[in-house]
Short mmCIF file of C-alpha atoms and ligand atoms in Angstrom, two decimals:
data_model
loop_
_atom_site.label_atom_id
_atom_site.label_comp_id
_atom_site.label_asym_id
_atom_site.label_seq_id
_atom_site.Cartn_x
_atom_site.Cartn_y
_atom_site.Cartn_z
CA MET A 1 111.95 -176.92 -60.68
CA SER A 2 108.26 -177.16 -61.46
CA ASN A 3 107.27 -178.59 -64.84
CA ARG A 4 106.31 -175.18 -66.13
CA LYS A 5 108.07 -174.35 -69.40
CA VAL A 6 111.06 -172.08 -68.78
CA ARG A 7 110.49 -168.72 -70.43
CA VAL A 8 112.76 -165.83 -69.58
CA ARG A 9 112.99 -162.34 -70.95
CA PHE A 10 115.59 -159.67 -71.25
CA ALA A 11 113.69 -156.43 -71.01
CA PRO A 12 115.94 -153.43 -71.63
CA SER A 13 114.74 -149.88 -72.03
CA PRO A 14 116.12 -148.20 -75.17
CA THR A 15 117.55 -145.25 -73.24
CA GLY A 16 121.08 -145.53 -74.57
CA PRO A 17 123.72 -148.15 -75.31
CA LEU A 18 123.47 -151.38 -73.38
CA HIS A 19 125.92 -151.37 -70.46
CA MET A 20 128.07 -154.48 -70.00
CA GLY A 21 126.04 -155.21 -66.83
CA GLY A 22 122.96 -155.38 -69.06
CA VAL A 23 124.72 -157.79 -71.38
CA ARG A 24 125.56 -159.98 -68.40
CA THR A 25 121.86 -159.99 -67.39
CA ALA A 26 120.96 -161.02 -70.95
CA LEU A 27 123.58 -163.77 -70.86
CA PHE A 28 122.47 -165.23 -67.54
CA ASN A 29 118.90 -165.32 -68.86
CA TYR A 30 120.14 -166.96 -72.02
CA PHE A 31 122.24 -169.62 -70.26
CA PHE A 32 119.29 -170.41 -68.01
CA ALA A 33 116.81 -170.66 -70.89
CA ARG A 34 119.05 -172.89 -73.01
CA LYS A 35 120.04 -175.10 -70.09
CA HIS A 36 116.40 -175.83 -69.35
CA GLY A 37 115.25 -176.11 -72.96
CA GLY A 38 113.28 -172.90 -72.57
CA ASP A 39 112.70 -169.70 -74.51
CA PHE A 40 114.63 -166.46 -74.47
CA ILE A 41 112.55 -163.39 -75.19
CA LEU A 42 113.71 -159.87 -75.95
CA ARG A 43 111.16 -157.29 -74.90
CA ILE A 44 111.78 -153.62 -75.48
CA GLU A 45 110.47 -151.53 -72.56
CA ASP A 46 110.01 -148.16 -74.20
CA THR A 47 107.11 -146.70 -72.23
CA ASP A 48 109.24 -143.84 -70.94
CA SER A 49 109.12 -141.75 -74.09
CA GLN A 50 111.14 -138.94 -72.48
CA ARG A 51 114.17 -141.19 -72.13
CA PHE A 52 113.90 -142.82 -75.55
CA VAL A 53 117.13 -142.63 -77.53
CA PRO A 54 117.12 -143.27 -81.28
CA GLY A 55 119.36 -146.15 -82.29
CA ALA A 56 119.39 -147.77 -78.85
CA GLU A 57 117.07 -150.60 -79.82
CA GLU A 58 119.14 -151.47 -82.89
CA TYR A 59 122.21 -151.34 -80.70
CA ILE A 60 120.68 -153.83 -78.22
CA ASN A 61 119.86 -156.28 -81.01
CA GLU A 62 123.28 -155.96 -82.55
CA ALA A 63 125.06 -156.39 -79.21
CA LEU A 64 123.12 -159.57 -78.31
CA ASN A 65 123.78 -160.87 -81.78
CA TRP A 66 127.51 -160.19 -81.51
CA CYS A 67 127.59 -162.15 -78.24
CA GLY A 68 126.01 -165.14 -79.97
CA ILE A 69 122.69 -164.93 -78.15
CA LYS A 70 119.89 -166.39 -80.25
CA ILE A 71 116.60 -164.70 -79.55
CA ASP A 72 113.51 -166.94 -79.71
CA GLU A 73 110.93 -164.19 -79.57
CA GLY A 74 111.52 -160.49 -79.98
CA VAL A 75 110.90 -157.36 -81.98
CA VAL A 76 112.82 -158.67 -84.98
CA GLU A 77 111.93 -162.37 -84.58
CA SER A 78 108.28 -161.79 -83.60
CA GLY A 79 106.46 -164.70 -81.92
CA PRO A 80 103.17 -165.79 -80.37
CA HIS A 81 103.00 -162.82 -77.99
CA ALA A 82 103.82 -160.08 -80.48
CA PRO A 83 104.27 -157.17 -80.39
CA TYR A 84 107.40 -157.21 -78.21
CA ARG A 85 107.81 -153.46 -78.04
CA GLN A 86 105.78 -152.05 -75.16
CA SER A 87 104.84 -148.86 -76.95
CA GLU A 88 102.99 -151.07 -79.45
CA ARG A 89 101.17 -152.86 -76.64
CA LYS A 90 99.83 -149.56 -75.34
CA ALA A 91 96.16 -150.52 -75.64
CA MET A 92 96.50 -153.48 -73.27
CA TYR A 93 97.53 -151.81 -70.07
CA LEU A 94 94.78 -149.38 -69.12
CA GLN A 95 92.23 -152.13 -68.45
CA TYR A 96 94.50 -153.54 -65.71
CA ALA A 97 95.04 -150.15 -64.13
CA GLU A 98 91.29 -149.58 -64.16
CA LYS A 99 90.66 -153.01 -62.70
CA LEU A 100 92.99 -152.18 -59.82
CA VAL A 101 91.08 -148.93 -59.22
CA ALA A 102 87.73 -150.75 -59.30
CA GLN A 103 89.01 -153.29 -56.79
CA GLY A 104 90.33 -150.64 -54.44
CA ASN A 105 94.01 -151.48 -55.06
CA ALA A 106 94.71 -148.25 -56.88
CA TYR A 107 93.31 -144.75 -57.20
CA TYR A 108 93.26 -141.69 -59.44
CA ALA A 109 95.43 -138.78 -58.46
CA PHE A 110 95.16 -135.31 -59.97
CA ASP A 111 98.02 -133.59 -58.20
CA SER A 112 99.92 -131.21 -60.45
CA ALA A 113 103.66 -131.56 -60.91
CA GLU A 114 104.03 -128.13 -59.28
CA SER A 115 102.08 -129.05 -56.16
CA LEU A 116 104.12 -132.25 -55.76
CA ASP A 117 107.29 -130.27 -56.22
CA GLU A 118 106.24 -127.87 -53.51
CA LEU A 119 105.55 -130.69 -51.08
CA ARG A 120 108.91 -132.18 -51.89
CA LYS A 121 110.70 -128.91 -51.21
CA GLU A 122 108.76 -128.40 -48.00
CA ALA A 123 109.70 -131.85 -46.73
CA GLU A 124 113.33 -131.26 -47.62
CA ALA A 125 113.31 -127.92 -45.82
CA ASN A 126 112.14 -129.81 -42.74
CA GLY A 127 115.00 -132.26 -43.17
CA GLY A 128 112.86 -135.11 -44.46
CA ALA A 129 111.85 -136.63 -47.73
CA PHE A 130 108.44 -136.46 -49.33
CA THR A 131 106.75 -139.83 -49.71
CA TYR A 132 103.43 -140.26 -51.46
CA ASN A 133 101.92 -142.95 -49.23
CA TYR A 134 99.19 -143.91 -46.81
CA THR A 135 99.94 -140.93 -44.55
CA ILE A 136 98.92 -138.39 -47.15
CA ARG A 137 96.93 -140.04 -49.93
CA ASN A 138 93.60 -139.11 -48.32
CA LYS A 139 94.61 -135.47 -48.12
CA MET A 140 95.70 -135.21 -51.74
CA GLN A 141 93.72 -134.64 -54.92
CA THR A 142 92.82 -138.29 -55.26
CA SER A 143 89.77 -140.41 -55.91
CA LEU A 144 90.12 -141.49 -52.27
CA ALA A 145 89.51 -137.94 -51.09
CA LEU A 146 87.23 -136.55 -53.80
CA SER A 147 83.69 -137.62 -54.52
CA ALA A 148 83.05 -140.09 -57.35
CA ASP A 149 81.22 -137.40 -59.28
CA GLU A 150 84.06 -134.96 -59.00
CA VAL A 151 86.54 -137.57 -60.19
CA LYS A 152 84.38 -138.29 -63.21
CA GLN A 153 83.96 -134.61 -63.92
CA ARG A 154 87.67 -133.91 -63.71
CA ILE A 155 88.48 -136.76 -66.07
CA ALA A 156 85.75 -135.67 -68.48
CA ASN A 157 87.15 -132.11 -68.37
CA GLY A 158 90.45 -133.43 -69.66
CA GLU A 159 92.33 -132.79 -66.44
CA GLN A 160 95.60 -134.73 -66.25
CA TRP A 161 95.55 -137.75 -63.95
CA VAL A 162 97.66 -140.69 -62.93
CA ILE A 163 96.69 -144.00 -61.38
CA ARG A 164 98.68 -144.82 -58.26
CA PHE A 165 98.99 -148.13 -56.47
CA LYS A 166 97.44 -148.03 -53.02
CA MET A 167 100.27 -149.57 -51.08
CA PRO A 168 98.80 -151.32 -48.02
CA GLU A 169 99.80 -150.03 -44.60
CA ASN A 170 102.00 -152.09 -42.31
CA GLU A 171 101.89 -155.42 -44.10
CA GLU A 172 104.83 -157.79 -44.27
CA VAL A 173 105.46 -158.92 -47.83
CA VAL A 174 107.45 -162.13 -47.84
CA MET A 175 109.21 -162.83 -51.11
CA ASN A 176 111.49 -165.52 -52.32
CA ASP A 177 114.47 -164.66 -54.42
CA LEU A 178 116.34 -167.55 -56.03
CA ILE A 179 119.67 -165.91 -55.24
CA ARG A 180 118.98 -164.05 -52.02
CA GLY A 181 116.49 -166.42 -50.43
CA GLU A 182 113.63 -165.05 -48.38
CA VAL A 183 113.27 -161.27 -48.38
CA THR A 184 110.70 -159.53 -46.20
CA VAL A 185 109.65 -155.91 -46.58
CA ASN A 186 107.11 -153.95 -44.58
CA THR A 187 104.79 -152.09 -46.94
CA SER A 188 104.80 -148.97 -44.75
CA THR A 189 108.30 -148.32 -46.03
CA LEU A 190 107.03 -148.16 -49.62
CA ASP A 191 105.30 -145.42 -51.58
CA ASP A 192 102.25 -145.34 -53.83
CA LYS A 193 103.92 -145.74 -57.22
CA VAL A 194 102.38 -144.32 -60.34
CA LEU A 195 101.13 -147.14 -62.59
CA PHE A 196 99.58 -145.21 -65.45
CA LYS A 197 99.62 -141.63 -66.72
CA SER A 198 96.98 -139.83 -68.77
CA ALA A 199 99.61 -137.48 -70.20
CA ASP A 200 100.74 -140.10 -72.72
CA MET A 201 98.19 -142.82 -71.88
CA LEU A 202 101.10 -145.10 -71.12
CA PRO A 203 101.78 -147.37 -68.15
CA THR A 204 104.93 -146.89 -66.10
CA TYR A 205 107.60 -149.57 -65.94
CA HIS A 206 105.96 -151.43 -63.03
CA LEU A 207 102.57 -152.04 -64.56
CA ALA A 208 103.85 -152.69 -68.06
CA ASN A 209 106.53 -155.06 -66.82
CA VAL A 210 104.24 -157.14 -64.62
CA THR A 211 101.44 -157.24 -67.18
CA ASP A 212 103.78 -158.32 -69.95
CA ASP A 213 105.56 -160.92 -67.86
CA TYR A 214 102.13 -162.38 -67.12
CA MET A 215 100.90 -162.20 -70.72
CA MET A 216 104.14 -163.60 -72.12
CA GLU A 217 104.03 -166.48 -69.66
CA ILE A 218 107.41 -165.65 -68.18
CA SER A 219 108.48 -168.32 -65.70
CA HIS A 220 111.63 -166.67 -64.28
CA VAL A 221 112.56 -163.03 -63.97
CA ILE A 222 116.34 -162.73 -63.87
CA ARG A 223 117.42 -159.11 -63.60
CA GLY A 224 119.82 -156.72 -61.91
CA GLU A 225 119.82 -156.07 -58.20
CA GLU A 226 118.68 -152.50 -58.78
CA TRP A 227 115.20 -153.90 -59.34
CA LEU A 228 114.98 -155.68 -55.99
CA PRO A 229 113.33 -152.66 -54.29
CA SER A 230 110.52 -152.94 -56.89
CA LEU A 231 109.87 -156.57 -56.06
CA PRO A 232 107.31 -156.04 -53.24
CA LEU A 233 105.23 -153.83 -55.52
CA HIS A 234 105.46 -156.36 -58.31
CA VAL A 235 104.41 -159.22 -56.02
CA LEU A 236 101.49 -157.16 -54.72
CA LEU A 237 100.47 -156.36 -58.31
CA TYR A 238 100.46 -160.07 -59.18
CA ARG A 239 98.28 -160.72 -56.16
CA ALA A 240 95.89 -157.86 -56.85
CA LEU A 241 95.51 -158.81 -60.49
CA GLY A 242 94.77 -162.43 -59.55
CA TRP A 243 97.91 -163.76 -61.23
CA GLU A 244 99.81 -164.96 -58.21
CA LYS A 245 99.54 -168.65 -59.15
CA VAL A 246 101.51 -168.02 -62.33
CA MET A 247 103.80 -165.38 -60.89
CA PRO A 248 107.35 -165.90 -62.18
CA GLN A 249 110.16 -166.85 -59.83
CA PHE A 250 112.61 -164.01 -59.23
CA ALA A 251 116.39 -163.88 -59.25
CA HIS A 252 118.21 -160.58 -58.69
CA LEU A 253 121.79 -160.55 -59.95
CA PRO A 254 124.60 -158.88 -58.01
CA LEU A 255 125.89 -155.50 -59.18
CA LEU A 256 129.04 -155.08 -61.25
CA LEU A 257 131.46 -153.06 -59.15
CA LYS A 258 134.23 -150.64 -60.07
CA PRO A 259 137.77 -152.06 -60.32
CA THR A 260 138.39 -150.55 -56.87
CA GLY A 261 135.43 -152.50 -55.50
CA ASN A 262 133.71 -149.32 -54.28
CA GLY A 263 130.40 -148.70 -55.96
CA LYS A 264 128.71 -149.52 -59.17
CA LEU A 265 130.73 -149.76 -62.39
CA SER A 266 130.05 -146.66 -64.44
CA LYS A 267 130.99 -145.29 -67.81
CA ARG A 268 133.19 -142.74 -66.08
CA ASP A 269 135.32 -145.52 -64.55
CA GLY A 270 135.88 -146.84 -68.06
CA ASP A 271 136.87 -143.42 -69.37
CA LYS A 272 139.18 -142.84 -66.42
CA MET A 273 140.89 -146.22 -66.49
CA GLY A 274 140.78 -146.78 -70.24
CA PHE A 275 138.43 -149.70 -70.72
CA PRO A 276 135.07 -149.95 -72.45
CA VAL A 277 131.83 -150.44 -70.50
CA PHE A 278 129.74 -151.04 -73.60
CA PRO A 279 129.80 -154.11 -75.84
CA LEU A 280 129.92 -152.12 -79.09
CA LEU A 281 131.09 -148.68 -80.03
CA TRP A 282 128.27 -146.20 -79.49
CA LYS A 283 127.76 -142.91 -81.27
CA ALA A 284 125.22 -140.94 -79.29
CA PRO A 285 122.80 -138.68 -81.12
CA THR A 286 124.70 -135.82 -79.44
CA GLY A 287 127.86 -136.91 -81.28
CA GLU A 288 129.59 -138.31 -78.20
CA VAL A 289 131.40 -141.56 -78.96
CA SER A 290 131.92 -144.35 -76.41
CA ARG A 291 134.28 -147.19 -77.05
CA GLY A 292 133.10 -150.79 -77.28
CA TYR A 293 134.62 -154.18 -76.55
CA ARG A 294 134.13 -155.27 -80.15
CA GLU A 295 135.93 -152.26 -81.61
CA ASP A 296 138.64 -152.51 -78.96
CA GLY A 297 139.51 -155.89 -80.41
CA TYR A 298 137.80 -158.32 -78.04
CA TYR A 299 136.54 -161.61 -79.35
CA PRO A 300 132.85 -162.12 -78.53
CA GLU A 301 133.71 -165.50 -76.92
CA ALA A 302 136.15 -163.77 -74.57
CA PHE A 303 133.65 -161.04 -73.72
CA VAL A 304 130.93 -163.60 -72.99
CA ASN A 305 133.33 -165.66 -70.92
CA LEU A 306 134.54 -162.77 -68.81
CA LEU A 307 131.02 -161.50 -68.17
CA ALA A 308 129.81 -164.98 -67.18
CA LEU A 309 132.36 -165.08 -64.39
CA LEU A 310 131.26 -161.76 -62.93
CA GLY A 311 129.01 -162.95 -60.14
CA TRP A 312 128.90 -166.60 -61.11
CA ASN A 313 131.39 -169.45 -61.07
CA PRO A 314 131.18 -173.06 -62.16
CA GLY A 315 132.31 -174.38 -58.78
CA THR A 316 135.61 -175.59 -60.23
CA ASP A 317 138.67 -173.57 -61.15
CA GLN A 318 137.88 -173.75 -64.84
CA GLU A 319 138.03 -170.18 -66.13
CA LEU A 320 137.75 -170.65 -69.86
CA LEU A 321 134.26 -171.68 -70.82
CA SER A 322 132.66 -171.70 -74.24
CA MET A 323 129.03 -170.70 -74.73
CA ASP A 324 128.04 -174.37 -74.76
CA GLU A 325 129.94 -175.06 -71.53
CA LEU A 326 128.39 -172.01 -69.89
CA ILE A 327 124.93 -173.22 -70.84
CA GLU A 328 125.73 -176.69 -69.58
CA GLN A 329 127.20 -175.57 -66.29
CA PHE A 330 125.11 -172.52 -65.43
CA SER A 331 122.90 -172.53 -62.38
CA LEU A 332 121.31 -169.74 -60.37
CA GLU A 333 122.46 -171.45 -57.17
CA ARG A 334 126.02 -170.55 -58.06
CA VAL A 335 125.29 -166.86 -58.57
CA ASN A 336 126.77 -164.79 -55.72
CA LYS A 337 124.82 -162.41 -53.56
CA SER A 338 127.57 -159.86 -53.29
CA GLY A 339 128.71 -157.47 -56.01
CA ALA A 340 131.23 -158.61 -58.62
CA ARG A 341 134.34 -156.46 -58.96
CA PHE A 342 135.33 -155.85 -62.57
CA ASP A 343 139.05 -156.20 -63.30
CA PRO A 344 140.03 -154.67 -66.66
CA GLU A 345 143.39 -156.47 -66.65
CA LYS A 346 141.66 -159.82 -66.23
CA ALA A 347 139.40 -158.89 -69.14
CA LYS A 348 142.47 -158.54 -71.34
CA TRP A 349 143.78 -161.85 -70.02
CA PHE A 350 140.60 -163.55 -71.25
CA ASN A 351 141.09 -162.15 -74.72
CA HIS A 352 144.71 -163.27 -74.68
CA GLN A 353 143.65 -166.80 -73.79
CA TYR A 354 141.24 -166.92 -76.72
CA LEU A 355 143.81 -165.37 -79.04
CA ILE A 356 146.55 -167.91 -78.29
CA ARG A 357 144.13 -170.80 -78.71
CA LYS A 358 143.19 -169.78 -82.23
CA SER A 359 145.02 -171.46 -85.08
CA ASP A 360 147.88 -169.54 -86.66
CA ALA A 361 145.90 -169.55 -89.90
CA GLU A 362 142.93 -167.82 -88.25
CA VAL A 363 145.04 -165.25 -86.41
CA ALA A 364 147.04 -164.62 -89.59
CA ALA A 365 143.86 -164.04 -91.56
CA GLN A 366 142.71 -161.48 -88.98
CA PHE A 367 146.12 -159.83 -88.82
CA SER A 368 146.30 -159.69 -92.62
CA SER A 369 143.63 -157.04 -92.75
CA ILE A 370 145.81 -154.82 -90.55
CA LEU A 371 148.69 -155.44 -92.95
CA SER A 372 146.67 -154.70 -96.04
CA ASN A 373 145.39 -151.48 -94.43
CA LYS A 374 149.02 -150.49 -94.14
CA GLY A 375 149.62 -151.44 -97.77
CA ILE A 376 151.83 -154.38 -96.83
CA ALA A 377 151.55 -157.53 -98.95
CA VAL A 378 153.19 -160.66 -97.54
CA PRO A 379 152.60 -164.31 -98.44
CA THR A 380 150.14 -166.07 -96.16
CA ASN A 381 152.58 -168.73 -94.93
CA LYS A 382 154.99 -166.02 -93.85
CA VAL A 383 152.28 -164.18 -91.92
CA GLU A 384 151.31 -167.44 -90.24
CA ARG A 385 154.88 -168.07 -89.22
CA ILE A 386 155.21 -164.56 -87.81
CA VAL A 387 151.95 -164.70 -85.79
CA SER A 388 152.93 -168.10 -84.42
CA LEU A 389 156.08 -166.50 -83.02
CA VAL A 390 154.49 -163.38 -81.50
CA LYS A 391 150.89 -164.15 -80.56
CA GLU A 392 151.91 -165.23 -77.06
CA ARG A 393 152.94 -161.63 -76.44
CA ALA A 394 149.66 -160.04 -77.60
CA ASN A 395 146.27 -159.66 -75.98
CA PHE A 396 144.65 -158.40 -79.16
CA ILE A 397 145.17 -158.77 -82.90
CA HIS A 398 146.20 -155.14 -83.19
CA GLU A 399 148.93 -155.73 -80.59
CA ILE A 400 150.49 -158.23 -82.95
CA TRP A 401 151.51 -155.29 -85.07
CA GLU A 402 153.42 -153.73 -82.18
CA GLN A 403 155.13 -157.08 -81.60
CA ALA A 404 155.86 -157.84 -85.25
CA ASN A 405 156.18 -154.52 -87.10
CA PHE A 406 159.95 -154.98 -87.60
CA PHE A 407 159.30 -158.02 -89.80
CA PHE A 408 157.61 -155.74 -92.30
CA GLU A 409 159.61 -152.52 -92.04
CA ALA A 410 163.30 -152.08 -91.21
CA PRO A 411 163.97 -150.06 -88.08
CA SER A 412 164.65 -146.40 -88.74
CA THR A 413 165.59 -145.64 -85.15
CA TYR A 414 167.24 -147.68 -82.41
CA ASP A 415 166.19 -147.78 -78.82
CA GLU A 416 168.63 -145.51 -77.01
CA ALA A 417 168.83 -147.31 -73.69
CA THR A 418 169.44 -150.65 -75.39
CA ALA A 419 172.11 -149.15 -77.65
CA LYS A 420 173.87 -147.57 -74.70
CA LYS A 421 173.87 -150.86 -72.86
CA PHE A 422 174.91 -153.24 -75.62
CA TRP A 423 176.57 -151.28 -78.42
CA LYS A 424 180.25 -151.06 -77.44
CA GLU A 425 183.32 -149.90 -79.24
CA ASP A 426 184.07 -153.30 -80.80
CA THR A 427 180.45 -154.16 -81.67
CA SER A 428 180.70 -153.08 -85.31
CA ALA A 429 183.75 -155.26 -85.80
CA VAL A 430 182.07 -158.24 -84.16
CA LEU A 431 179.00 -157.79 -86.34
CA THR A 432 181.18 -157.67 -89.43
CA GLU A 433 182.35 -161.15 -88.47
CA VAL A 434 178.73 -162.20 -87.95
CA VAL A 435 177.89 -161.01 -91.44
CA LEU A 436 180.71 -163.14 -92.80
CA LEU A 437 179.38 -166.11 -90.87
CA PHE A 438 175.86 -165.53 -92.18
CA GLN A 439 177.08 -165.32 -95.77
CA GLY A 440 178.26 -168.89 -95.42
CA ILE A 441 174.96 -170.28 -94.12
CA THR A 442 172.83 -171.67 -96.96
CA PRO A 443 169.93 -172.31 -96.76
CA PHE A 444 169.47 -169.55 -94.23
CA MET A 445 167.41 -171.48 -91.67
CA ALA A 446 166.96 -170.82 -87.95
CA THR A 447 167.89 -174.42 -87.18
CA ASP A 448 171.28 -173.77 -88.76
CA ILE A 449 171.77 -170.14 -87.81
CA GLU A 450 171.25 -170.74 -84.12
CA PRO A 451 173.95 -173.40 -83.48
CA LYS A 452 176.44 -171.76 -85.84
CA LEU A 453 176.04 -168.40 -84.15
CA LYS A 454 176.53 -169.99 -80.73
CA ASP A 455 179.62 -171.91 -81.82
CA PHE A 456 181.07 -168.73 -83.33
CA ILE A 457 180.49 -166.73 -80.13
CA ASN A 458 181.97 -169.47 -77.97
CA GLU A 459 184.99 -169.98 -80.19
CA LYS A 460 185.75 -166.28 -80.25
CA GLY A 461 185.08 -165.96 -76.55
CA TYR A 462 182.64 -163.05 -77.07
CA GLY A 463 179.88 -162.54 -74.53
CA MET A 464 176.67 -164.21 -75.66
CA GLY A 465 174.56 -161.28 -74.42
CA LYS A 466 176.70 -158.67 -76.10
CA VAL A 467 176.51 -160.24 -79.56
CA MET A 468 172.89 -161.37 -79.41
CA ASN A 469 171.58 -158.11 -78.01
CA SER A 470 173.38 -155.91 -80.49
CA LEU A 471 172.31 -158.22 -83.30
CA ARG A 472 168.70 -158.00 -82.11
CA LEU A 473 168.96 -154.24 -81.85
CA SER A 474 170.19 -154.08 -85.46
CA LEU A 475 167.35 -156.24 -86.76
CA VAL A 476 164.48 -154.99 -84.58
CA GLY A 477 165.49 -151.54 -83.42
CA ALA A 478 164.60 -152.47 -79.84
CA SER A 479 165.06 -155.28 -77.36
CA LYS A 480 161.80 -157.07 -78.20
CA GLY A 481 160.77 -159.92 -80.45
CA PRO A 482 161.14 -163.68 -80.67
CA GLY A 483 164.45 -165.58 -80.99
CA VAL A 484 167.16 -163.87 -83.06
CA ALA A 485 167.69 -166.88 -85.33
CA GLU A 486 163.97 -167.03 -86.11
CA ILE A 487 163.99 -163.34 -86.97
CA CYS A 488 167.00 -163.84 -89.27
CA GLU A 489 165.33 -166.69 -91.14
CA ILE A 490 162.09 -164.79 -91.68
CA LEU A 491 163.86 -161.63 -92.80
CA GLY A 492 166.06 -163.67 -95.16
CA LYS A 493 169.81 -163.44 -95.56
CA ASP A 494 169.95 -160.28 -97.67
CA GLU A 495 167.64 -158.23 -95.45
CA THR A 496 169.36 -159.49 -92.30
CA ILE A 497 172.76 -158.40 -93.59
CA ALA A 498 171.41 -155.10 -94.90
CA ARG A 499 169.97 -154.30 -91.46
CA ILE A 500 173.24 -155.15 -89.72
CA GLU A 501 175.14 -152.87 -92.10
CA LYS A 502 172.69 -150.05 -91.57
CA ALA A 503 172.91 -150.36 -87.78
CA LYS A 504 176.72 -150.31 -87.99
CA GLN A 505 176.52 -147.13 -89.98
CA ILE A 506 174.16 -145.39 -87.63
CA LEU A 507 175.36 -146.70 -84.27
CA GLY A 508 178.96 -147.59 -84.99
N1 LIG B 601 113.16 -152.19 -68.37
C1 LIG B 601 113.88 -152.59 -67.20
C2 LIG B 601 115.34 -152.26 -67.45
O1 LIG B 601 115.60 -151.38 -68.18
C3 LIG B 601 113.65 -154.06 -66.97
C4 LIG B 601 113.86 -154.53 -65.58
C5 LIG B 601 113.33 -155.94 -65.44
O2 LIG B 601 113.96 -156.82 -65.98
O3 LIG B 601 112.29 -156.10 -64.83
O4 LIG B 601 116.26 -152.83 -66.91
#
């Protein structure tokens, strides 16, 4: 890499909640910046006022924050290139659009929306698509076709105009992408994109993006593949503006694909298959609510880890990587060219891995808030013991409740299938003997209960499964949970016996 300081930016448009693909883009930028001792900049690209959504910018900041991304320069942090919101940089862009016109790289166009619409419809009727390019620009209402005086007059009269890039005809633009390698595009396949509009005196994405990357001394542009088609225009803009020497290097990240592998991952896939596509819960101004990874119970470390492995791998089979390890091991060379299929089950697996690696004390503290919401008060050491027994069976903290609820409330119903299978005519009598046995075990510890229960079953010649399963059903109400002896110890002798008696009454 050259000795230029690494400066990358994440440049979302505040048009709604950040998609998980956007978070992955932010993360890859962040890993890259930190790995190379560079800066990570958050720039808000809000020049499309029609698509602006209130709350989206706050959402972006909060989501990056939740993921543990530390922003060096941004709207909140400020920095040497402030402001970092494009709408506040408004005054800077027109001069570059005008420069392009003066140089002959761009031109004014006065075509009305209606006339463009008509041309579009006409082209469609003829089975084609309307492209504003070298074939028609001289026939349109443009400064290329009109006299200089007329152009001036129209502008002075307050007529609406746009500035369009004059895409050269039949030129090969050779570009280098750090992930895809050399990419060549013939300019005749491209159209004359609008760079600036008089309607709001704002630049479009292309001009604002290139200008700001230049002004903010961005060294590497790492963004989603959907922006690759814009790259030739961007490269030509750098050239035309005389900035080619400091043009950033480009890396276009592969798309995130649906779980089926067909097509881009969308919010609808999430709704259909029951997984979030947004980092945080989002309440749209319309009232619509979309679920988020955070609210669904994901740990930010797990979310970061699973996103990092969508389209990148460390080259080893290590799957669990902390933020520091990701920064250490990240490289653009290991980013794939092809799309990354998202697997919602694997996402849960990641959270499970992080959950089981947390100390019992930490998991217990998190689980305690669920308990207190239910009005259940239990000593901390007991909660720790319980989570240590069941956390292996949970992907999320809230699933611990489903695994451990019977520790806190006696079963009021008994799983029918289990009862049918294990509760036989003599079960009540056998359990009466078990109660007798339990009464003699003091202190009532799993290490004692377990061997004594086994000896008892063996001596009596009862089936191990029959006794243990009916005992479990009495204590739990279902065929789930950790070892029976552990359950007995945690419940305590009195509660254990009370539950057996109750089950005998109801099932016997
Ligand atoms: N504002 C663009 C977006 O919303 C930024 C694309 C880029 O990084 O150049 O994704």
